[in-house]
């Protein structure tokens, strides 16, 4: 069942992935930890995922022929969402084009006015008759008005100016003089965007001079050892005297290491990173800031932070430039945090003219509805099932995970990530298998896995053979003993399906309530934007089949918008206007506390059922 | 020759002074370290120095009868600039009336919008359906917009709010939330104004709720052990690896102690002091901020600081509220620093319609001319002669100092500060004795103390008798061996007079150059404002006689405006607008570097000569 995987190398990050031939480049990149933004949902429309295949380029698809010129095609340019891997491949991801999420054709570039500016200046040294104070001399040379200067820099500036012989590069963040560097360093200017997920941390180094992303670094959130969801981490803080300190140190040291790694890759000294923007859910942001999340752990689940936090990165124990700027996104309310604000910001949701839904699928599911120009947002505790946790054979979407399950030609086919035997099932595979079982009648809409004697006669024999008894209960076998990494079979149990129902139901109920409050039905939605690193790998039809995404909506209206939390942080670190917009959006969006909604319990109970076909 | 001194007690500070009967209350207060502002120059016009004499009140003067009602007079109210000490006296200095300098009759109160506001609020605790984040809940209760909140407070605010059961007092500085204090503490709000003199430090505690000064604390600048003028301190920094650290620690620990003392007197906890404003000359301000003054010690004498410095007081090692605000005044240029800006601000100099001169007499003399709406400012190194240093028998204006010298009824009369035998001569006494010697022909305009055989016959015998030979040189005896504290005679030498000529000449030349550049003569001046703690004690006619102040100007045009450095700091700590005004004034004023002026040497040489009568 497993084909031979081939190597795909990505530059300039020098990452590699091993994938089956036929895998799209965008998926191969994702396996290598490089999330390319495919705002159009991989339809080949937006052209944002252009890459240059320098070795092993596949034949261009009709869509590519339409979108790219013959010269471009000859030079190896392809669309990563279209081009498939044919054999060993070398791919260059262009850094010149910033991987900024542009979901619609709008010119979002106008937003990108980086608050960090560097300006090389040569000052006339003080002389008789020109004894202007150092600081005013610098202001004069910069042609700027009054500059705010931190005391720590005021204490060094005279020596800095004189050692540099009054020639050097001023680093300005808004109206603040961050530093004066000897020599011409205008092109050395970096910033970091950080997505603080409950499960996954993603950091990106942005080259401000080039306007491009330099490198991405992703790793598991090490706070997981204190609990796999935010409530268990809040509990840890409440029950341990220095719980907050522990959780904060765990996350900040991980982030600090990631920044070090990004700088190493880019050959950028840490002190040339002048800003960082951070996006995460309410709890993660408070833990990162060292703000006790205890009140989030009891009724009525109150956050402390509301507006975005601006401070020196140093105060958060993040080591960039010693006076570098940190920004943590504003919070909407309850558990609906900065990641949701970032998502709205990155997708331009509030500017859509027709009803649009944004769903961020993660350990916390966040749902935002735009209708009649109003934003409403809710959070549902989907739990970590989509991240492979609480599933008997579950695992995260890394090497060895069954990430795709498909019934074709009457046989169950699986795709495993990386050059490995299957070791478990990740979220996208879980959705796939549930959808196929529903389609072939092995699973009832109520979520019951039918026992051998109740199975439909017309189902493919390969599927029927996989229905087994495990400890007296019906289970579905994905891989037999001999096929797996550890020699144990990979089987989906009734209990696993219950976890999936709970996770799916939570999100589905949230969507239903938001729609109902706005007087809408799923059919009224012009578009459904699916966010989350995981979102990109879901098969839309399968997500609809199990009810995770609304059924009564045409498939082309569902778009995958990638990691919008990271994309929003990127906008916030690149643009002052984006920060202002984020603050505005956070206050404009109405927080819907689902647990306060009279209909929630009933809605949730109903949403537990898979849709009838 | 010494009359019997009597005790004068001042409340509420419980300070006391011993003075000769006939001393005006304003002078007695000054001896006790309480500088009352007498913006009208002690003419009894402005009424700002009203005090209540509760025991030992003198008969009211005609001026007082005109200015005060019979009821007020009966209740003991007097004008401190008019009323003289008749015998032991008890005086209450009203705290309700802020001792803010109001030089003209303008309504300066409109300026006084303290940036510190306290507001008691009761918040509805979070509940189901009202889960607004803590920070936004507080904003809502305050009816304020977005509040900037320091990370250190964000980390505490949830606990603060809950411990206070959501009732307490918000402390706001501009749009920044400084703290949330449990309970109702609106009336506990203090600030400190600080005058950083080269020789003397004066700090004042301001009760922001009452709008009054609570207490004043003055002490010698302990940096004096590193040198009595700024250049010697700069030299210390240049020559010692940690010279700057030493000088900074010396001054900040003294200031910190003074604040502690002020708080002790007022019964105010340090953490209820929310702001401090600091005014001093360029060097003193840089030393206080920890900014290396070395470039001020060599041509072209360049300051580092230009604009005012705003930071947390903590960063300056000043312990007030942990997030308390510090402001250090802006600098005009060269040695013309924040004290001069403070002086312009406090006197409203820039608003005068006719040519006006502001002279701040201290170790550094600062001169500001307003003419045709333009401010020009210069600094002259008068040296510490006026503070009693570099004078053989000199001393500061404290107990034992001869502060007043007068020839009356053919006899030399001296007044000594405090209940003590004379120990030396302070600045005002030095001016007095030189003026009297000039008047009686014992001293030539060239500064030559005439020897016994050249003395004018018509001079009073008591004066002639005091001309002595000391080590072969002519000297003038102020007190004989048997009369002094240490049994040594107090004599003025030719060399002392040379020092006085240098100090006077420096200021006089500065005045002359500023006037000449504006195309004015002294006669064009509508007003001369004399500032400096010391200024208040100078006899105008004597200062004019020796040429320190322009001769060709009517006496009533000369006004003593007191310690305007302190008064300006007070305005800056009380009002955001005043800070903005100060920044504006500092940039509007033109710095005249006297050492660059082609005429300065000649002017200085000429100014060394005392005026011909």
Coordinates of C-alpha atoms in Angstrom, one line a residue, chain B residues 28-429:
Chain B
X28 CA 13.7 85.4 58.4
X29 CA 11.8 82.6 56.5
X30 CA 14.7 82.4 54.0
X31 CA 17.1 81.9 56.9
X32 CA 14.9 79.0 58.1
X33 CA 15.2 77.6 54.6
X34 CA 11.8 78.6 53.5
X35 CA 11.9 80.6 50.4
X36 CA 8.7 82.5 50.0
X37 CA 8.1 83.8 46.5
X38 CA 8.0 87.5 46.3
X39 CA 7.4 88.0 42.6
X40 CA 6.8 91.7 43.0
X41 CA 10.3 92.1 44.4
X42 CA 9.0 92.7 48.0
X43 CA 7.2 95.8 47.1
X44 CA 4.0 94.7 48.8
X45 CA 2.2 94.7 45.5
X46 CA 1.4 91.1 44.6
X47 CA 0.2 89.9 48.0
X48 CA 1.6 86.5 47.3
X49 CA 3.6 86.4 50.5
X50 CA 0.7 86.6 52.9
X51 CA 1.4 84.9 56.2
X52 CA -0.4 84.7 59.5
X53 CA 1.6 85.9 62.5
X54 CA 0.0 84.1 65.5
X55 CA 2.3 85.5 68.1
X56 CA 4.5 88.6 68.1
X57 CA 2.9 90.4 65.2
X58 CA 4.4 93.8 64.4
X59 CA 2.3 96.9 63.8
X60 CA 1.1 96.8 60.3
X61 CA 2.8 99.0 57.8
X62 CA 0.9 101.5 55.6
X63 CA 1.3 99.1 52.6
X64 CA -0.2 96.3 54.7
X65 CA -3.1 98.5 55.8
X66 CA -3.7 99.2 52.1
X67 CA -3.5 95.5 51.0
X68 CA -5.2 93.8 53.9
X69 CA -8.6 94.3 55.5
X70 CA -8.9 95.3 59.2
X71 CA -10.3 91.9 60.0
X72 CA -7.3 90.2 58.3
X73 CA -4.9 92.4 60.2
X74 CA -6.6 91.7 63.4
X75 CA -6.3 88.0 62.7
X76 CA -2.6 88.4 62.3
X77 CA -2.3 88.4 58.5
X78 CA 0.7 90.3 57.3
X79 CA 2.8 90.5 54.1
X80 CA 6.1 88.8 54.7
X81 CA 7.9 91.2 52.5
X82 CA 6.7 94.2 54.6
X83 CA 6.3 93.0 58.2
X84 CA 9.4 93.1 60.3
X85 CA 10.4 91.0 63.3
X86 CA 9.8 93.0 66.5
X87 CA 10.4 90.2 69.0
X88 CA 10.0 86.4 69.2
X89 CA 7.4 85.5 66.6
X90 CA 5.3 82.6 65.5
X91 CA 4.3 82.5 61.8
X92 CA 2.0 80.2 59.9
X93 CA 2.8 79.9 56.2
X94 CA -0.5 79.0 54.6
X95 CA -0.4 75.8 52.7
X96 CA -3.8 76.3 51.0
X97 CA -2.3 78.9 48.7
X98 CA 0.2 77.2 46.5
X99 CA 3.5 79.0 46.6
X100 CA 3.5 79.1 42.8
X101 CA 5.4 81.9 41.4
X102 CA 3.0 84.3 39.7
X103 CA 5.2 87.1 38.5
X104 CA 2.5 89.1 36.8
X105 CA -1.2 89.3 37.5
X106 CA -2.0 86.8 34.8
X107 CA -4.2 83.8 35.6
X108 CA -1.5 81.2 35.5
X109 CA -3.8 78.8 37.3
X110 CA -5.2 77.7 34.0
X111 CA -1.9 76.1 33.3
X112 CA -2.2 74.0 36.4
X113 CA -3.8 70.9 35.1
X114 CA -1.9 68.2 37.0
X115 CA -1.2 65.2 34.8
X116 CA -1.8 63.0 37.9
X117 CA -5.5 62.3 38.4
X118 CA -7.0 59.9 41.0
X119 CA -10.5 58.6 40.6
X120 CA -12.3 56.3 43.0
X121 CA -14.4 53.8 41.2
X122 CA -16.7 50.9 42.0
X123 CA -16.8 48.3 39.3
X124 CA -19.5 45.6 38.9
X125 CA -17.6 42.4 39.4
X126 CA -17.5 40.1 36.3
X127 CA -20.6 37.9 36.0
X128 CA -22.2 35.6 33.4
X129 CA -23.1 37.8 30.5
X130 CA -20.6 40.5 31.7
X131 CA -17.2 38.8 31.2
X132 CA -15.4 42.0 30.0
X133 CA -11.6 41.7 30.5
X134 CA -10.4 43.3 33.7
X135 CA -8.6 46.1 31.9
X136 CA -11.6 47.0 29.8
X137 CA -13.8 46.8 32.8
X138 CA -11.7 49.4 34.5
X139 CA -11.6 51.6 31.4
X140 CA -15.4 51.4 31.3
X141 CA -15.7 52.4 34.9
X142 CA -13.3 55.3 34.4
X143 CA -15.2 56.4 31.4
X144 CA -11.8 56.8 29.8
X145 CA -10.7 55.6 26.4
X146 CA -7.8 53.3 26.0
X147 CA -5.4 53.3 28.9
X148 CA -1.7 52.5 28.5
X149 CA -0.8 50.1 31.3
X150 CA 2.7 49.0 32.1
X151 CA 3.3 45.3 32.0
X152 CA 4.3 45.3 35.7
X153 CA 0.8 46.5 36.5
X154 CA -0.9 44.2 34.0
X155 CA 0.7 41.4 35.9
X156 CA -0.9 42.5 39.2
X157 CA -4.2 44.1 38.1
X158 CA -6.4 41.0 38.3
X159 CA -5.3 40.3 41.9
X160 CA -5.5 44.0 42.8
X161 CA -9.1 44.3 41.6
X162 CA -10.2 41.1 43.3
X163 CA -8.5 41.9 46.6
X164 CA -10.1 45.3 46.6
X165 CA -13.5 43.7 45.7
X166 CA -13.5 45.8 42.6
X167 CA -13.6 49.1 44.6
X168 CA -10.6 51.3 44.6
X169 CA -8.8 54.4 43.3
X170 CA -7.3 54.5 39.9
X171 CA -4.1 56.6 39.5
X172 CA -3.8 58.1 36.1
X173 CA -0.9 60.0 34.7
X174 CA -2.0 61.4 31.3
X175 CA -3.5 58.4 29.6
X176 CA -1.4 56.0 31.6
X177 CA -2.8 53.9 34.4
X178 CA -0.2 54.0 37.1
X179 CA -1.9 52.0 39.7
X180 CA -5.2 50.8 41.2
X181 CA -5.2 51.3 45.0
X182 CA -7.7 49.6 47.2
X183 CA -10.2 51.9 48.9
X184 CA -10.7 55.6 48.5
X185 CA -7.3 57.4 48.3
X186 CA -8.1 60.3 46.0
X187 CA -6.7 62.8 48.5
X188 CA -3.4 61.1 48.8
X189 CA -1.5 62.4 45.8
X190 CA 1.9 64.0 45.9
X191 CA 4.6 65.1 43.5
X192 CA 8.1 66.5 44.0
X193 CA 9.8 69.5 42.3
X194 CA 13.6 69.5 42.5
X195 CA 16.1 72.2 41.8
X196 CA 19.5 70.7 41.2
X197 CA 21.9 73.5 41.9
X198 CA 25.6 73.2 41.5
X199 CA 25.9 74.2 45.1
X200 CA 22.5 73.7 46.6
X201 CA 19.7 71.2 46.2
X202 CA 16.1 72.2 46.9
X203 CA 13.2 69.8 46.9
X204 CA 9.6 70.5 47.5
X205 CA 6.7 68.2 48.2
X206 CA 3.5 69.2 46.4
X207 CA 0.2 68.0 47.6
X208 CA -1.7 67.6 44.4
X209 CA -5.1 67.2 45.9
X210 CA -4.8 70.4 48.0
X211 CA -2.8 72.2 45.3
X212 CA -0.3 73.3 47.8
X213 CA 3.3 72.9 48.7
X214 CA 3.7 70.8 51.8
X215 CA 7.3 71.0 52.7
X216 CA 10.6 72.1 51.4
X217 CA 14.0 70.5 52.0
X218 CA 17.3 72.1 51.1
X219 CA 20.8 70.9 51.4
X220 CA 24.3 71.3 50.1
X221 CA 24.9 69.4 46.9
X222 CA 27.2 66.6 48.1
X223 CA 29.0 66.6 44.8
X224 CA 30.9 69.6 46.1
X225 CA 33.5 67.2 47.3
X226 CA 34.3 66.5 43.7
X227 CA 34.7 70.2 42.9
X228 CA 32.8 73.4 43.6
X229 CA 32.0 74.1 39.9
X230 CA 30.7 72.1 37.1
X231 CA 34.0 72.0 35.2
X232 CA 35.8 70.4 38.0
X233 CA 33.1 67.7 38.2
X234 CA 33.3 67.1 34.5
X235 CA 37.1 66.7 34.9
X236 CA 36.5 64.2 37.6
X237 CA 34.3 62.2 35.2
X238 CA 36.9 62.4 32.5
X239 CA 39.8 61.3 34.7
X240 CA 38.1 58.5 36.7
X241 CA 36.8 55.3 35.2
X242 CA 33.7 55.3 37.4
X243 CA 33.6 59.0 37.9
X244 CA 30.2 59.3 36.4
X245 CA 28.8 56.6 38.5
X246 CA 30.3 58.2 41.7
X247 CA 28.8 61.6 40.9
X248 CA 25.5 60.1 39.9
X249 CA 25.2 58.0 43.0
X250 CA 26.2 61.0 45.2
X251 CA 23.4 63.1 43.8
X252 CA 20.7 60.5 43.5
X253 CA 21.2 59.2 47.0
X254 CA 21.0 62.8 48.3
X255 CA 17.8 63.5 46.4
X256 CA 16.3 60.2 47.4
X257 CA 17.1 61.0 51.1
X258 CA 15.5 64.5 50.7
X259 CA 12.3 62.9 49.3
X260 CA 12.3 60.5 52.2
X261 CA 12.6 63.5 54.6
X262 CA 9.8 65.4 52.8
X263 CA 7.5 62.3 52.9
X264 CA 8.3 61.9 56.6
X265 CA 7.3 65.5 57.3
X266 CA 4.1 65.2 55.4
X267 CA 3.3 61.8 56.6
X268 CA 3.0 60.7 53.0
X269 CA 4.1 57.2 51.9
X270 CA 6.7 57.4 49.1
X271 CA 4.5 55.3 46.9
X272 CA 1.9 58.0 46.9
X273 CA 4.4 60.3 45.2
X274 CA 3.6 59.8 41.6
X275 CA 5.8 62.3 39.8
X276 CA 9.0 64.3 40.0
X277 CA 10.3 67.1 37.8
X278 CA 13.9 68.1 37.9
X279 CA 15.6 71.3 36.9
X280 CA 19.2 72.1 36.9
X281 CA 22.0 73.3 34.6
X282 CA 23.1 71.2 31.7
X283 CA 25.9 69.5 33.6
X284 CA 23.9 68.8 36.7
X285 CA 21.0 67.4 34.7
X286 CA 23.3 65.1 32.8
X287 CA 25.0 63.9 35.9
X288 CA 21.6 63.2 37.5
X289 CA 20.5 61.3 34.4
X290 CA 23.8 59.3 34.2
X291 CA 24.6 60.9 30.9
X292 CA 28.3 61.4 30.5
X293 CA 29.1 65.2 30.6
X294 CA 32.6 64.8 29.1
X295 CA 31.8 66.5 25.8
X296 CA 30.8 69.6 27.9
X297 CA 34.3 69.7 29.2
X298 CA 36.1 70.5 25.9
X299 CA 35.6 72.8 23.0
X300 CA 32.9 73.2 21.6
X301 CA 31.3 72.3 25.0
X302 CA 28.5 70.1 23.6
X303 CA 25.6 68.9 25.7
X304 CA 24.1 65.5 24.9
X305 CA 20.6 66.1 26.2
X306 CA 18.4 68.6 24.3
X307 CA 14.8 67.8 24.9
X308 CA 13.4 67.0 28.3
X309 CA 13.8 63.5 29.5
X310 CA 10.7 61.6 30.5
X311 CA 11.1 58.2 32.1
X312 CA 10.2 56.2 35.1
X313 CA 11.7 57.7 38.2
X314 CA 12.9 54.2 39.1
X315 CA 15.3 54.3 36.2
X316 CA 17.0 57.3 37.8
X317 CA 17.2 55.4 41.1
X318 CA 14.7 57.8 42.6
X319 CA 12.2 55.9 44.8
X320 CA 8.7 57.3 44.5
X321 CA 5.8 55.1 43.2
X322 CA 7.4 52.2 41.4
X323 CA 5.9 53.4 38.2
X324 CA 6.2 57.1 39.1
X325 CA 7.0 59.5 36.4
X326 CA 10.2 61.6 36.2
X327 CA 10.7 64.6 34.0
X328 CA 14.0 66.4 33.5
X329 CA 13.7 69.8 31.9
X330 CA 14.9 70.5 28.4
X331 CA 18.2 72.2 27.7
X332 CA 18.7 75.4 25.6
X333 CA 22.3 74.7 24.6
X334 CA 25.8 74.7 26.0
X335 CA 25.7 75.3 29.8
X336 CA 22.3 77.0 29.5
X337 CA 20.2 74.2 30.9
X338 CA 16.9 73.2 32.3
X339 CA 17.1 75.7 35.2
X340 CA 17.1 78.6 32.6
X341 CA 14.1 77.0 30.8
X342 CA 12.4 76.7 34.2
X343 CA 13.1 80.3 34.9
X344 CA 11.6 81.5 31.6
X345 CA 8.6 79.2 32.2
X346 CA 8.1 80.4 35.8
X347 CA 8.4 84.1 35.1
X348 CA 6.4 84.0 31.9
X349 CA 9.3 85.9 30.4
X350 CA 8.4 85.1 26.8
X351 CA 5.0 86.8 27.3
X352 CA 6.4 90.2 28.3
X353 CA 5.7 92.8 25.8
X354 CA 8.7 95.0 26.4
X355 CA 12.4 94.1 26.6
X356 CA 13.0 92.2 29.7
X357 CA 16.1 90.6 31.2
X358 CA 16.2 87.6 33.4
X359 CA 19.4 87.1 35.4
X360 CA 19.9 84.0 37.5
X361 CA 22.9 84.6 39.8
X362 CA 24.6 81.5 40.9
X363 CA 27.8 79.6 40.4
X364 CA 26.8 79.6 36.8
X365 CA 25.2 82.9 35.9
X366 CA 22.5 82.6 33.3
X367 CA 21.2 85.5 31.4
X368 CA 18.1 85.6 29.2
X369 CA 16.9 88.5 27.2
X370 CA 13.5 88.9 25.7
X371 CA 13.4 91.5 23.0
X372 CA 11.1 91.8 20.0
X373 CA 9.5 88.5 21.1
X374 CA 12.8 86.6 20.7
X375 CA 14.6 84.9 23.6
X376 CA 18.4 84.8 23.7
X377 CA 20.2 83.0 26.5
X378 CA 23.8 82.9 27.6
X379 CA 25.7 81.3 30.5
X380 CA 28.7 82.8 32.2
X381 CA 31.0 81.1 34.6
X382 CA 30.6 83.5 37.4
X383 CA 32.3 81.1 39.7
X384 CA 31.4 80.4 43.2
X385 CA 32.4 83.9 44.6
X386 CA 28.7 84.7 45.2
X387 CA 28.3 81.5 47.1
X388 CA 31.3 82.5 49.3
X389 CA 33.9 80.3 47.7
X390 CA 37.3 81.5 46.5
X391 CA 36.9 84.4 48.9
X392 CA 39.6 84.4 51.7
X393 CA 37.0 85.0 54.4
X394 CA 34.0 83.7 52.3
X395 CA 31.4 81.2 53.3
X396 CA 27.9 80.2 52.3
X397 CA 24.8 82.0 53.5
X398 CA 24.3 80.0 56.6
X399 CA 24.6 80.6 60.3
X400 CA 27.6 82.8 61.1
X401 CA 27.8 84.4 57.7
X402 CA 27.9 88.2 57.5
X403 CA 25.0 88.6 55.0
X404 CA 24.5 92.3 55.2
X405 CA 26.9 95.2 55.5
X406 CA 25.8 98.8 55.8
X407 CA 27.4 102.1 56.7
X408 CA 24.9 104.1 58.8
X409 CA 25.7 107.0 61.1
X410 CA 29.3 106.9 60.0
X411 CA 29.7 103.3 61.3
X412 CA 29.9 100.0 59.6
X413 CA 27.1 97.7 60.7
X414 CA 26.9 94.0 59.9
X415 CA 24.2 91.4 60.2
X416 CA 25.1 87.8 60.9
X417 CA 22.8 84.9 60.0
X418 CA 21.7 82.8 63.0
X419 CA 22.5 83.1 66.7
X420 CA 26.3 83.1 66.1
X421 CA 29.4 85.2 66.1
X422 CA 30.5 86.1 62.6
X423 CA 32.5 83.4 60.9
X424 CA 32.8 84.7 57.4
X425 CA 31.3 86.7 54.6
X426 CA 28.6 85.4 52.2
X427 CA 27.7 86.7 48.7
X428 CA 25.2 89.4 49.6
X429 CA 27.6 90.7 52.3

